[in-house]
Amino acid sequence: PQLSVRKAGTAQRVVVDLSAPNLAKEMHVGHLRSTIIGDGVANVLEFLGDTVIRQNHVGDWGTQFGMLLAYLQEKPATSDELSDLENFYRAAKQRFDESEEFAERARGLVVKLQAGDAECLTLWTRFKDISLSHCQQTYERLNVKLTPADVMGESAYNDDLANVVNDLKATGLLVESNGAQCVFLEEFRTADDTPLPV
């Protein structure tokens, strides 16, 4: 009944983590590769009788949202302008790269966002929803079985961060780098052999 394919052993519950785009930016080929391969693996496992939980851990927290918030303060945008989030992001990124004052303001807005500032959260939700809508359109075009219910963003872990940061400080692993709290592990290095923050 299954094209002569038989499941070895008993059916299992399997989590497949796929796609994982950074919101507020267009998906790139790396995300598409993960999306297609992950969906293919999930489909095969389902065909073999496993229960598959698809998870899409999106990058919905961080500097890119600070840039968008700061740019929106400078250049209020209409809903139509925000619907083209990629162009809005490019303009914000250009300001971030060209102006240290803008970059500092953007980093400050990330801190406010992560601290739960109501205005920042409202705008962040708007950016996030627009971006997820674009991602969902791509999934539907590709016939990928990802839904909004499968999304788990980095922001979901925000409430747990204070305890993690305190634990890392207590062990002496946490250092400040460019205004961010980072852990540098020797085994993670960039192409030019400098430690990569994790």
PDB file of C-alpha atoms in Angstrom:
ATOM      1  CA  PRO A   1       0.000   0.000   0.000  1.00  0.00           C
ATOM      2  CA  GLN A   2       2.967   2.370   0.491  1.00  0.00           C
ATOM      3  CA  LEU A   3       4.732   1.615  -2.811  1.00  0.00           C
ATOM      4  CA  SER A   4       6.325  -1.389  -1.087  1.00  0.00           C
ATOM      5  CA  VAL A   5       7.980   0.930   1.454  1.00  0.00           C
ATOM      6  CA  ARG A   6       7.751  -0.302   5.006  1.00  0.00           C
ATOM      7  CA  LYS A   7       8.592   1.592   8.176  1.00  0.00           C
ATOM      8  CA  ALA A   8      11.332  -0.094  10.160  1.00  0.00           C
ATOM      9  CA  GLY A   9      10.228  -0.188  13.798  1.00  0.00           C
ATOM     10  CA  THR A  10       7.397   1.694  15.404  1.00  0.00           C
ATOM     11  CA  ALA A  11       6.159   5.112  14.411  1.00  0.00           C
ATOM     12  CA  GLN A  12       7.784   8.014  16.234  1.00  0.00           C
ATOM     13  CA  ARG A  13       7.109  11.664  16.899  1.00  0.00           C
ATOM     14  CA  VAL A  14       9.711  13.683  14.993  1.00  0.00           C
ATOM     15  CA  VAL A  15      10.414  17.425  15.050  1.00  0.00           C
ATOM     16  CA  VAL A  16      11.687  18.909  11.791  1.00  0.00           C
ATOM     17  CA  ASP A  17      13.092  22.446  12.092  1.00  0.00           C
ATOM     18  CA  LEU A  18      13.018  24.126   8.701  1.00  0.00           C
ATOM     19  CA  SER A  19      13.116  27.432   6.856  1.00  0.00           C
ATOM     20  CA  ALA A  20      14.028  29.833   9.727  1.00  0.00           C
ATOM     21  CA  PRO A  21      14.092  33.134   7.824  1.00  0.00           C
ATOM     22  CA  ASN A  22      15.112  36.405   9.410  1.00  0.00           C
ATOM     23  CA  LEU A  23      12.002  38.530   9.425  1.00  0.00           C
ATOM     24  CA  ALA A  24      11.937  42.004   7.878  1.00  0.00           C
ATOM     25  CA  LYS A  25      14.217  40.747   5.084  1.00  0.00           C
ATOM     26  CA  GLU A  26      13.480  38.681   2.013  1.00  0.00           C
ATOM     27  CA  MET A  27      14.142  34.971   2.233  1.00  0.00           C
ATOM     28  CA  HIS A  28      17.377  34.026   0.460  1.00  0.00           C
ATOM     29  CA  VAL A  29      18.546  30.810  -1.172  1.00  0.00           C
ATOM     30  CA  GLY A  30      19.828  29.419   2.146  1.00  0.00           C
ATOM     31  CA  HIS A  31      16.338  29.682   3.615  1.00  0.00           C
ATOM     32  CA  LEU A  32      14.814  28.155   0.497  1.00  0.00           C
ATOM     33  CA  ARG A  33      17.236  25.216   0.675  1.00  0.00           C
ATOM     34  CA  SER A  34      16.344  24.555   4.305  1.00  0.00           C
ATOM     35  CA  THR A  35      12.657  24.979   3.501  1.00  0.00           C
ATOM     36  CA  ILE A  36      12.602  22.544   0.573  1.00  0.00           C
ATOM     37  CA  ILE A  37      14.853  19.905   2.147  1.00  0.00           C
ATOM     38  CA  GLY A  38      13.082  20.142   5.512  1.00  0.00           C
ATOM     39  CA  ASP A  39       9.646  19.851   3.946  1.00  0.00           C
ATOM     40  CA  GLY A  40      10.823  16.893   1.855  1.00  0.00           C
ATOM     41  CA  VAL A  41      12.161  15.101   4.942  1.00  0.00           C
ATOM     42  CA  ALA A  42       8.923  15.835   6.831  1.00  0.00           C
ATOM     43  CA  ASN A  43       6.834  14.479   3.941  1.00  0.00           C
ATOM     44  CA  VAL A  44       8.852  11.238   3.758  1.00  0.00           C
ATOM     45  CA  LEU A  45       8.589  10.720   7.526  1.00  0.00           C
ATOM     46  CA  GLU A  46       4.825  11.288   7.403  1.00  0.00           C
ATOM     47  CA  PHE A  47       4.548   8.868   4.480  1.00  0.00           C
ATOM     48  CA  LEU A  48       6.344   6.255   6.584  1.00  0.00           C
ATOM     49  CA  GLY A  49       3.856   6.745   9.421  1.00  0.00           C
ATOM     50  CA  ASP A  50       5.697   9.053  11.795  1.00  0.00           C
ATOM     51  CA  THR A  51       3.988  11.992  13.482  1.00  0.00           C
ATOM     52  CA  VAL A  52       5.850  15.078  12.285  1.00  0.00           C
ATOM     53  CA  ILE A  53       5.955  18.405  14.099  1.00  0.00           C
ATOM     54  CA  ARG A  54       7.141  21.136  11.758  1.00  0.00           C
ATOM     55  CA  GLN A  55       8.900  24.047  13.467  1.00  0.00           C
ATOM     56  CA  ASN A  56       9.911  27.310  11.855  1.00  0.00           C
ATOM     57  CA  HIS A  57      12.251  29.169  14.235  1.00  0.00           C
ATOM     58  CA  VAL A  58      12.280  32.651  12.745  1.00  0.00           C
ATOM     59  CA  GLY A  59      14.654  35.496  13.509  1.00  0.00           C
ATOM     60  CA  ASP A  60      12.114  37.993  14.818  1.00  0.00           C
ATOM     61  CA  TRP A  61      14.243  39.786  17.393  1.00  0.00           C
ATOM     62  CA  GLY A  62      17.347  41.871  17.130  1.00  0.00           C
ATOM     63  CA  THR A  63      19.125  44.721  15.466  1.00  0.00           C
ATOM     64  CA  GLN A  64      17.133  44.635  12.224  1.00  0.00           C
ATOM     65  CA  PHE A  65      14.014  45.595  14.169  1.00  0.00           C
ATOM     66  CA  GLY A  66      15.815  48.420  15.954  1.00  0.00           C
ATOM     67  CA  MET A  67      16.836  49.749  12.544  1.00  0.00           C
ATOM     68  CA  LEU A  68      13.261  49.547  11.270  1.00  0.00           C
ATOM     69  CA  LEU A  69      11.870  51.245  14.378  1.00  0.00           C
ATOM     70  CA  ALA A  70      14.434  54.062  14.190  1.00  0.00           C
ATOM     71  CA  TYR A  71      13.804  54.559  10.477  1.00  0.00           C
ATOM     72  CA  LEU A  72      10.045  54.607  11.005  1.00  0.00           C
ATOM     73  CA  GLN A  73      10.541  57.381  13.574  1.00  0.00           C
ATOM     74  CA  GLU A  74      12.440  59.415  10.968  1.00  0.00           C
ATOM     75  CA  LYS A  75      10.247  58.593   7.998  1.00  0.00           C
ATOM     76  CA  PRO A  76       6.687  57.687   8.947  1.00  0.00           C
ATOM     77  CA  ALA A  77       5.406  55.218   6.369  1.00  0.00           C
ATOM     78  CA  THR A  78       2.012  54.347   4.997  1.00  0.00           C
ATOM     79  CA  SER A  79       0.707  50.794   5.127  1.00  0.00           C
ATOM     80  CA  ASP A  80       1.473  50.453   1.405  1.00  0.00           C
ATOM     81  CA  GLU A  81       5.080  51.514   1.949  1.00  0.00           C
ATOM     82  CA  LEU A  82       5.470  49.069   4.815  1.00  0.00           C
ATOM     83  CA  SER A  83       4.024  46.254   2.726  1.00  0.00           C
ATOM     84  CA  ASP A  84       7.253  46.510   0.685  1.00  0.00           C
ATOM     85  CA  LEU A  85       9.269  45.743   3.789  1.00  0.00           C
ATOM     86  CA  GLU A  86      12.421  44.772   1.864  1.00  0.00           C
ATOM     87  CA  ASN A  87      12.840  48.292   0.420  1.00  0.00           C
ATOM     88  CA  PHE A  88      12.034  49.830   3.795  1.00  0.00           C
ATOM     89  CA  TYR A  89      14.650  47.517   5.375  1.00  0.00           C
ATOM     90  CA  ARG A  90      17.291  48.447   2.766  1.00  0.00           C
ATOM     91  CA  ALA A  91      16.780  52.155   3.446  1.00  0.00           C
ATOM     92  CA  ALA A  92      16.985  51.573   7.213  1.00  0.00           C
ATOM     93  CA  LYS A  93      20.155  49.471   6.799  1.00  0.00           C
ATOM     94  CA  GLN A  94      21.770  52.188   4.699  1.00  0.00           C
ATOM     95  CA  ARG A  95      21.032  54.779   7.426  1.00  0.00           C
ATOM     96  CA  PHE A  96      22.386  52.353  10.053  1.00  0.00           C
ATOM     97  CA  ASP A  97      25.645  51.895   8.131  1.00  0.00           C
ATOM     98  CA  GLU A  98      26.106  55.599   7.375  1.00  0.00           C
ATOM     99  CA  SER A  99      25.129  57.233  10.671  1.00  0.00           C
ATOM    100  CA  GLU A 100      26.558  56.293  14.052  1.00  0.00           C
ATOM    101  CA  GLU A 101      23.865  58.411  15.745  1.00  0.00           C
ATOM    102  CA  PHE A 102      21.168  56.435  13.919  1.00  0.00           C
ATOM    103  CA  ALA A 103      22.902  53.142  14.780  1.00  0.00           C
ATOM    104  CA  GLU A 104      23.004  54.074  18.471  1.00  0.00           C
ATOM    105  CA  ARG A 105      19.338  55.035  18.413  1.00  0.00           C
ATOM    106  CA  ALA A 106      18.481  51.739  16.692  1.00  0.00           C
ATOM    107  CA  ARG A 107      20.400  49.743  19.316  1.00  0.00           C
ATOM    108  CA  GLY A 108      18.601  51.683  22.043  1.00  0.00           C
ATOM    109  CA  LEU A 109      15.251  50.822  20.479  1.00  0.00           C
ATOM    110  CA  VAL A 110      16.183  47.120  20.471  1.00  0.00           C
ATOM    111  CA  VAL A 111      16.791  47.397  24.219  1.00  0.00           C
ATOM    112  CA  LYS A 112      13.416  49.131  24.672  1.00  0.00           C
ATOM    113  CA  LEU A 113      11.711  46.499  22.520  1.00  0.00           C
ATOM    114  CA  GLN A 114      13.218  43.633  24.484  1.00  0.00           C
ATOM    115  CA  ALA A 115      12.285  45.382  27.740  1.00  0.00           C
ATOM    116  CA  GLY A 116       8.633  45.382  26.656  1.00  0.00           C
ATOM    117  CA  ASP A 117       8.088  49.006  25.597  1.00  0.00           C
ATOM    118  CA  ALA A 118       4.456  49.108  24.415  1.00  0.00           C
ATOM    119  CA  GLU A 119       4.999  51.406  21.413  1.00  0.00           C
ATOM    120  CA  CYS A 120       8.005  49.403  20.196  1.00  0.00           C
ATOM    121  CA  LEU A 121       6.105  46.130  20.628  1.00  0.00           C
ATOM    122  CA  THR A 122       3.132  47.444  18.632  1.00  0.00           C
ATOM    123  CA  LEU A 123       5.340  48.491  15.707  1.00  0.00           C
ATOM    124  CA  TRP A 124       7.407  45.279  15.954  1.00  0.00           C
ATOM    125  CA  THR A 125       4.206  43.223  15.767  1.00  0.00           C
ATOM    126  CA  ARG A 126       3.226  45.121  12.637  1.00  0.00           C
ATOM    127  CA  PHE A 127       6.620  44.475  10.989  1.00  0.00           C
ATOM    128  CA  LYS A 128       6.552  40.830  12.073  1.00  0.00           C
ATOM    129  CA  ASP A 129       3.041  40.221  10.748  1.00  0.00           C
ATOM    130  CA  ILE A 130       3.854  41.782   7.356  1.00  0.00           C
ATOM    131  CA  SER A 131       7.015  39.722   7.072  1.00  0.00           C
ATOM    132  CA  LEU A 132       5.362  36.449   8.116  1.00  0.00           C
ATOM    133  CA  SER A 133       2.614  37.100   5.577  1.00  0.00           C
ATOM    134  CA  HIS A 134       5.236  37.344   2.811  1.00  0.00           C
ATOM    135  CA  CYS A 135       6.890  34.128   4.037  1.00  0.00           C
ATOM    136  CA  GLN A 136       3.546  32.329   4.080  1.00  0.00           C
ATOM    137  CA  GLN A 137       2.888  33.357   0.479  1.00  0.00           C
ATOM    138  CA  THR A 138       6.243  31.814  -0.484  1.00  0.00           C
ATOM    139  CA  TYR A 139       5.462  28.581   1.381  1.00  0.00           C
ATOM    140  CA  GLU A 140       2.097  28.324  -0.344  1.00  0.00           C
ATOM    141  CA  ARG A 141       3.660  28.912  -3.777  1.00  0.00           C
ATOM    142  CA  LEU A 142       6.174  26.136  -3.066  1.00  0.00           C
ATOM    143  CA  ASN A 143       3.470  23.840  -1.641  1.00  0.00           C
ATOM    144  CA  VAL A 144       5.401  23.659   1.636  1.00  0.00           C
ATOM    145  CA  LYS A 145       3.333  22.518   4.610  1.00  0.00           C
ATOM    146  CA  LEU A 146       4.330  25.306   7.001  1.00  0.00           C
ATOM    147  CA  THR A 147       1.615  27.329   8.705  1.00  0.00           C
ATOM    148  CA  PRO A 148       1.620  30.305  11.082  1.00  0.00           C
ATOM    149  CA  ALA A 149       1.026  27.808  13.919  1.00  0.00           C
ATOM    150  CA  ASP A 150       4.453  26.278  13.183  1.00  0.00           C
ATOM    151  CA  VAL A 151       6.292  29.562  13.817  1.00  0.00           C
ATOM    152  CA  MET A 152       8.392  30.044  16.945  1.00  0.00           C
ATOM    153  CA  GLY A 153      10.412  33.245  17.035  1.00  0.00           C
ATOM    154  CA  GLU A 154      13.513  34.157  18.994  1.00  0.00           C
ATOM    155  CA  SER A 155      11.271  36.579  20.879  1.00  0.00           C
ATOM    156  CA  ALA A 156       9.555  33.619  22.575  1.00  0.00           C
ATOM    157  CA  TYR A 157      12.663  33.157  24.708  1.00  0.00           C
ATOM    158  CA  ASN A 158      12.874  36.782  25.863  1.00  0.00           C
ATOM    159  CA  ASP A 159      11.398  36.126  29.307  1.00  0.00           C
ATOM    160  CA  ASP A 160      14.062  33.475  29.989  1.00  0.00           C
ATOM    161  CA  LEU A 161      17.032  35.617  28.957  1.00  0.00           C
ATOM    162  CA  ALA A 162      17.636  37.385  32.274  1.00  0.00           C
ATOM    163  CA  ASN A 163      18.304  34.098  34.063  1.00  0.00           C
ATOM    164  CA  VAL A 164      20.565  32.860  31.267  1.00  0.00           C
ATOM    165  CA  VAL A 165      22.538  36.123  31.265  1.00  0.00           C
ATOM    166  CA  ASN A 166      22.946  35.960  35.050  1.00  0.00           C
ATOM    167  CA  ASP A 167      24.178  32.365  34.832  1.00  0.00           C
ATOM    168  CA  LEU A 168      26.683  33.261  32.096  1.00  0.00           C
ATOM    169  CA  LYS A 169      27.919  36.248  34.118  1.00  0.00           C
ATOM    170  CA  ALA A 170      28.355  34.035  37.176  1.00  0.00           C
ATOM    171  CA  THR A 171      30.532  31.612  35.193  1.00  0.00           C
ATOM    172  CA  GLY A 172      32.624  34.437  33.727  1.00  0.00           C
ATOM    173  CA  LEU A 173      31.751  33.520  30.135  1.00  0.00           C
ATOM    174  CA  LEU A 174      29.856  36.710  29.316  1.00  0.00           C
ATOM    175  CA  VAL A 175      31.748  39.705  27.921  1.00  0.00           C
ATOM    176  CA  GLU A 176      30.580  42.981  26.416  1.00  0.00           C
ATOM    177  CA  SER A 177      31.374  43.542  22.748  1.00  0.00           C
ATOM    178  CA  ASN A 178      30.104  46.583  20.829  1.00  0.00           C
ATOM    179  CA  GLY A 179      27.401  47.154  23.434  1.00  0.00           C
ATOM    180  CA  ALA A 180      26.161  43.553  23.294  1.00  0.00           C
ATOM    181  CA  GLN A 181      26.530  40.810  25.877  1.00  0.00           C
ATOM    182  CA  CYS A 182      28.389  37.952  24.131  1.00  0.00           C
ATOM    183  CA  VAL A 183      30.008  34.600  24.743  1.00  0.00           C
ATOM    184  CA  PHE A 184      33.122  33.895  22.667  1.00  0.00           C
ATOM    185  CA  LEU A 185      34.090  30.251  22.358  1.00  0.00           C
ATOM    186  CA  GLU A 186      37.449  29.372  20.801  1.00  0.00           C
ATOM    187  CA  GLU A 187      35.974  26.649  18.597  1.00  0.00           C
ATOM    188  CA  PHE A 188      33.727  29.182  16.813  1.00  0.00           C
ATOM    189  CA  ARG A 189      35.796  31.508  14.624  1.00  0.00           C
ATOM    190  CA  THR A 190      35.248  33.743  11.616  1.00  0.00           C
ATOM    191  CA  ALA A 191      36.992  33.296   8.258  1.00  0.00           C
ATOM    192  CA  ASP A 192      39.763  35.668   9.415  1.00  0.00           C
ATOM    193  CA  ASP A 193      40.222  33.544  12.576  1.00  0.00           C
ATOM    194  CA  THR A 194      38.720  35.970  15.101  1.00  0.00           C
ATOM    195  CA  PRO A 195      36.401  34.540  17.764  1.00  0.00           C
ATOM    196  CA  LEU A 196      32.749  34.497  16.739  1.00  0.00           C
ATOM    197  CA  PRO A 197      30.178  35.538  19.358  1.00  0.00           C
ATOM    198  CA  VAL A 198      27.505  32.989  20.175  1.00  0.00           C
TER     199      VAL A 198
END
